[in-house]
Amino acid sequence: MLARLRELLVRMDAAESESEPDLALVVATLLVELARADDEFSRTERDSIVTMLARQFELDTGAARELLDAARRQADHATSLHPLTTRIHAEYTPERKRGVLDMLWDVAAADGVIDAHEEHLVRKIAELLYVPLGVFTQSRAAARARHGLE
């Protein structure tokens, strides 16, 4: 009985470690979608995304750039946000969802302006992640303050 329990725990740990790279790609794809929302994917936004991915997923800069490239390819073929947000909603805690929301706002503010299309997309993603309105508002205000957009 104990051997079965250990085996189950080992399989669960393996499944979690395998899904983390997938989740990193999902988050990166959302960041790319947001960066493209204003029809301009600036170098500042790209650099910001690479920095965030490296920090969030403990990657070196080269691996974060590769992840960004993979996310750009995935975003090129994406037809809906729903498959992406469904994965995050299912597997992330409220705190990690807040972290994703903070990254989205940082991408939106990276070029010094939060465009109306960017704000709309962040709101839509927050709703699909079932992030409470208060958390959405706090995250937006914090990003505006971090980027001097008050």
PDB file of C-alpha atoms in Angstrom:
ATOM      1  CA  MET A   1       0.000   0.000   0.000  1.00  0.00           C
ATOM      2  CA  LEU A   2       2.780   2.444   0.892  1.00  0.00           C
ATOM      3  CA  ALA A   3       4.642   1.510  -2.280  1.00  0.00           C
ATOM      4  CA  ARG A   4       1.578   2.413  -4.356  1.00  0.00           C
ATOM      5  CA  LEU A   5       1.254   5.744  -2.577  1.00  0.00           C
ATOM      6  CA  ARG A   6       4.926   6.544  -3.200  1.00  0.00           C
ATOM      7  CA  GLU A   7       4.553   5.588  -6.867  1.00  0.00           C
ATOM      8  CA  LEU A   8       1.508   7.831  -7.204  1.00  0.00           C
ATOM      9  CA  LEU A   9       3.330  10.753  -5.577  1.00  0.00           C
ATOM     10  CA  VAL A  10       6.342  10.270  -7.861  1.00  0.00           C
ATOM     11  CA  ARG A  11       4.066  10.268 -10.938  1.00  0.00           C
ATOM     12  CA  MET A  12       2.268  13.392  -9.697  1.00  0.00           C
ATOM     13  CA  ASP A  13       5.599  15.186  -9.176  1.00  0.00           C
ATOM     14  CA  ALA A  14       6.741  14.174 -12.669  1.00  0.00           C
ATOM     15  CA  ALA A  15       3.496  15.414 -14.207  1.00  0.00           C
ATOM     16  CA  GLU A  16       3.816  18.750 -12.398  1.00  0.00           C
ATOM     17  CA  SER A  17       7.412  19.252 -13.535  1.00  0.00           C
ATOM     18  CA  GLU A  18       6.457  18.385 -17.129  1.00  0.00           C
ATOM     19  CA  SER A  19       3.540  20.834 -17.158  1.00  0.00           C
ATOM     20  CA  GLU A  20       5.578  23.798 -15.896  1.00  0.00           C
ATOM     21  CA  PRO A  21       7.378  24.356 -19.231  1.00  0.00           C
ATOM     22  CA  ASP A  22       4.001  24.151 -20.950  1.00  0.00           C
ATOM     23  CA  LEU A  23       2.630  26.743 -18.556  1.00  0.00           C
ATOM     24  CA  ALA A  24       5.632  28.971 -19.190  1.00  0.00           C
ATOM     25  CA  LEU A  25       4.798  28.861 -22.909  1.00  0.00           C
ATOM     26  CA  VAL A  26       1.140  29.606 -22.162  1.00  0.00           C
ATOM     27  CA  VAL A  27       2.044  32.648 -20.050  1.00  0.00           C
ATOM     28  CA  ALA A  28       4.583  33.820 -22.623  1.00  0.00           C
ATOM     29  CA  THR A  29       1.968  33.522 -25.371  1.00  0.00           C
ATOM     30  CA  LEU A  30      -0.452  35.696 -23.403  1.00  0.00           C
ATOM     31  CA  LEU A  31       2.295  38.292 -22.967  1.00  0.00           C
ATOM     32  CA  VAL A  32       2.969  38.259 -26.722  1.00  0.00           C
ATOM     33  CA  GLU A  33      -0.740  38.593 -27.495  1.00  0.00           C
ATOM     34  CA  LEU A  34      -0.872  41.627 -25.223  1.00  0.00           C
ATOM     35  CA  ALA A  35       2.254  43.199 -26.696  1.00  0.00           C
ATOM     36  CA  ARG A  36       0.654  42.915 -30.131  1.00  0.00           C
ATOM     37  CA  ALA A  37      -2.687  44.373 -28.994  1.00  0.00           C
ATOM     38  CA  ASP A  38      -1.745  47.913 -30.017  1.00  0.00           C
ATOM     39  CA  ASP A  39      -0.460  46.677 -33.413  1.00  0.00           C
ATOM     40  CA  GLU A  40       3.128  47.423 -32.400  1.00  0.00           C
ATOM     41  CA  PHE A  41       5.456  44.903 -30.773  1.00  0.00           C
ATOM     42  CA  SER A  42       8.267  47.218 -29.727  1.00  0.00           C
ATOM     43  CA  ARG A  43      11.791  46.260 -28.747  1.00  0.00           C
ATOM     44  CA  THR A  44      11.060  47.643 -25.275  1.00  0.00           C
ATOM     45  CA  GLU A  45       8.117  45.267 -24.937  1.00  0.00           C
ATOM     46  CA  ARG A  46      10.206  42.323 -26.194  1.00  0.00           C
ATOM     47  CA  ASP A  47      13.015  43.087 -23.754  1.00  0.00           C
ATOM     48  CA  SER A  48      10.514  43.496 -20.938  1.00  0.00           C
ATOM     49  CA  ILE A  49       8.935  40.121 -21.709  1.00  0.00           C
ATOM     50  CA  VAL A  50      12.330  38.378 -21.830  1.00  0.00           C
ATOM     51  CA  THR A  51      13.257  39.862 -18.446  1.00  0.00           C
ATOM     52  CA  MET A  52       9.930  38.845 -16.897  1.00  0.00           C
ATOM     53  CA  LEU A  53      10.083  35.305 -18.282  1.00  0.00           C
ATOM     54  CA  ALA A  54      13.642  34.856 -17.038  1.00  0.00           C
ATOM     55  CA  ARG A  55      12.665  36.038 -13.563  1.00  0.00           C
ATOM     56  CA  GLN A  56       9.317  34.225 -13.335  1.00  0.00           C
ATOM     57  CA  PHE A  57      10.499  30.857 -14.634  1.00  0.00           C
ATOM     58  CA  GLU A  58      14.141  31.031 -13.449  1.00  0.00           C
ATOM     59  CA  LEU A  59      15.606  30.961 -16.965  1.00  0.00           C
ATOM     60  CA  ASP A  60      18.792  32.425 -18.344  1.00  0.00           C
ATOM     61  CA  THR A  61      18.378  35.173 -20.930  1.00  0.00           C
ATOM     62  CA  GLY A  62      18.974  32.831 -23.870  1.00  0.00           C
ATOM     63  CA  ALA A  63      16.309  30.380 -22.709  1.00  0.00           C
ATOM     64  CA  ALA A  64      13.888  33.246 -22.081  1.00  0.00           C
ATOM     65  CA  ARG A  65      14.472  34.501 -25.647  1.00  0.00           C
ATOM     66  CA  GLU A  66      13.833  31.010 -27.014  1.00  0.00           C
ATOM     67  CA  LEU A  67      10.640  30.849 -24.972  1.00  0.00           C
ATOM     68  CA  LEU A  68       9.586  34.221 -26.394  1.00  0.00           C
ATOM     69  CA  ASP A  69      10.263  32.981 -29.940  1.00  0.00           C
ATOM     70  CA  ALA A  70       8.162  29.866 -29.310  1.00  0.00           C
ATOM     71  CA  ALA A  71       5.401  32.026 -27.842  1.00  0.00           C
ATOM     72  CA  ARG A  72       5.438  34.273 -30.904  1.00  0.00           C
ATOM     73  CA  ARG A  73       5.015  31.227 -33.146  1.00  0.00           C
ATOM     74  CA  GLN A  74       2.181  29.939 -30.977  1.00  0.00           C
ATOM     75  CA  ALA A  75       0.510  33.366 -30.940  1.00  0.00           C
ATOM     76  CA  ASP A  76       0.694  33.465 -34.742  1.00  0.00           C
ATOM     77  CA  HIS A  77      -1.595  30.431 -34.847  1.00  0.00           C
ATOM     78  CA  ALA A  78      -3.800  31.167 -31.829  1.00  0.00           C
ATOM     79  CA  THR A  79      -7.457  31.732 -32.563  1.00  0.00           C
ATOM     80  CA  SER A  80      -8.674  32.214 -29.005  1.00  0.00           C
ATOM     81  CA  LEU A  81      -7.447  33.152 -25.553  1.00  0.00           C
ATOM     82  CA  HIS A  82      -9.659  30.549 -23.943  1.00  0.00           C
ATOM     83  CA  PRO A  83      -7.338  27.497 -24.206  1.00  0.00           C
ATOM     84  CA  LEU A  84      -4.506  29.557 -22.720  1.00  0.00           C
ATOM     85  CA  THR A  85      -6.466  31.053 -19.856  1.00  0.00           C
ATOM     86  CA  THR A  86      -8.174  27.743 -19.082  1.00  0.00           C
ATOM     87  CA  ARG A  87      -4.791  26.117 -18.390  1.00  0.00           C
ATOM     88  CA  ILE A  88      -3.674  28.952 -16.143  1.00  0.00           C
ATOM     89  CA  HIS A  89      -6.995  29.075 -14.293  1.00  0.00           C
ATOM     90  CA  ALA A  90      -6.898  25.327 -13.687  1.00  0.00           C
ATOM     91  CA  GLU A  91      -3.301  25.120 -12.509  1.00  0.00           C
ATOM     92  CA  TYR A  92      -2.403  28.451 -10.906  1.00  0.00           C
ATOM     93  CA  THR A  93      -3.213  29.660  -7.426  1.00  0.00           C
ATOM     94  CA  PRO A  94      -4.821  33.091  -7.003  1.00  0.00           C
ATOM     95  CA  GLU A  95      -1.382  34.464  -6.093  1.00  0.00           C
ATOM     96  CA  ARG A  96       0.214  33.135  -9.279  1.00  0.00           C
ATOM     97  CA  LYS A  97      -2.698  34.481 -11.318  1.00  0.00           C
ATOM     98  CA  ARG A  98      -2.004  37.876  -9.743  1.00  0.00           C
ATOM     99  CA  GLY A  99       1.613  37.478 -10.846  1.00  0.00           C
ATOM    100  CA  VAL A 100       0.483  36.830 -14.431  1.00  0.00           C
ATOM    101  CA  LEU A 101      -1.772  39.883 -14.252  1.00  0.00           C
ATOM    102  CA  ASP A 102       1.131  42.002 -12.962  1.00  0.00           C
ATOM    103  CA  MET A 103       3.289  40.814 -15.874  1.00  0.00           C
ATOM    104  CA  LEU A 104       0.527  41.660 -18.344  1.00  0.00           C
ATOM    105  CA  TRP A 105       0.251  45.188 -16.955  1.00  0.00           C
ATOM    106  CA  ASP A 106       4.036  45.578 -17.072  1.00  0.00           C
ATOM    107  CA  VAL A 107       4.048  44.617 -20.757  1.00  0.00           C
ATOM    108  CA  ALA A 108       1.204  47.043 -21.448  1.00  0.00           C
ATOM    109  CA  ALA A 109       3.104  49.844 -19.705  1.00  0.00           C
ATOM    110  CA  ALA A 110       6.558  48.971 -21.082  1.00  0.00           C
ATOM    111  CA  ASP A 111       6.322  51.493 -23.921  1.00  0.00           C
ATOM    112  CA  GLY A 112       5.202  54.280 -21.581  1.00  0.00           C
ATOM    113  CA  VAL A 113       1.525  54.178 -22.588  1.00  0.00           C
ATOM    114  CA  ILE A 114      -1.270  51.763 -21.728  1.00  0.00           C
ATOM    115  CA  ASP A 115      -3.288  51.701 -24.942  1.00  0.00           C
ATOM    116  CA  ALA A 116      -7.078  51.199 -24.755  1.00  0.00           C
ATOM    117  CA  HIS A 117      -6.753  47.918 -26.670  1.00  0.00           C
ATOM    118  CA  GLU A 118      -4.130  46.701 -24.196  1.00  0.00           C
ATOM    119  CA  GLU A 119      -6.301  47.595 -21.219  1.00  0.00           C
ATOM    120  CA  HIS A 120      -9.284  45.841 -22.785  1.00  0.00           C
ATOM    121  CA  LEU A 121      -7.240  42.690 -23.392  1.00  0.00           C
ATOM    122  CA  VAL A 122      -5.841  42.648 -19.838  1.00  0.00           C
ATOM    123  CA  ARG A 123      -9.391  43.023 -18.505  1.00  0.00           C
ATOM    124  CA  LYS A 124     -10.603  40.173 -20.733  1.00  0.00           C
ATOM    125  CA  ILE A 125      -7.764  37.884 -19.622  1.00  0.00           C
ATOM    126  CA  ALA A 126      -8.395  38.761 -15.964  1.00  0.00           C
ATOM    127  CA  GLU A 127     -12.055  37.845 -16.393  1.00  0.00           C
ATOM    128  CA  LEU A 128     -11.155  34.534 -18.061  1.00  0.00           C
ATOM    129  CA  LEU A 129      -8.814  33.799 -15.129  1.00  0.00           C
ATOM    130  CA  TYR A 130     -11.606  34.671 -12.671  1.00  0.00           C
ATOM    131  CA  VAL A 131      -9.487  37.360 -11.047  1.00  0.00           C
ATOM    132  CA  PRO A 132     -11.638  39.539  -8.757  1.00  0.00           C
ATOM    133  CA  LEU A 133     -12.176  43.135  -9.885  1.00  0.00           C
ATOM    134  CA  GLY A 134     -10.387  44.477  -6.795  1.00  0.00           C
ATOM    135  CA  VAL A 135      -7.255  42.474  -7.627  1.00  0.00           C
ATOM    136  CA  PHE A 136      -7.454  43.671 -11.245  1.00  0.00           C
ATOM    137  CA  THR A 137      -7.684  47.300 -10.087  1.00  0.00           C
ATOM    138  CA  GLN A 138      -4.837  46.956  -7.575  1.00  0.00           C
ATOM    139  CA  SER A 139      -2.598  45.323 -10.156  1.00  0.00           C
ATOM    140  CA  ARG A 140      -3.308  48.072 -12.712  1.00  0.00           C
ATOM    141  CA  ALA A 141      -2.625  50.829 -10.170  1.00  0.00           C
ATOM    142  CA  ALA A 142       0.622  49.176  -9.051  1.00  0.00           C
ATOM    143  CA  ALA A 143       1.853  48.864 -12.650  1.00  0.00           C
ATOM    144  CA  ARG A 144       0.959  52.480 -13.420  1.00  0.00           C
ATOM    145  CA  ALA A 145       2.939  53.552 -10.346  1.00  0.00           C
ATOM    146  CA  ARG A 146       5.923  51.306 -11.230  1.00  0.00           C
ATOM    147  CA  HIS A 147       6.072  52.811 -14.715  1.00  0.00           C
ATOM    148  CA  GLY A 148       5.359  56.413 -13.693  1.00  0.00           C
ATOM    149  CA  LEU A 149       2.043  56.571 -15.546  1.00  0.00           C
ATOM    150  CA  GLU A 150      -0.011  58.244 -12.819  1.00  0.00           C
TER     151      GLU A 150
END
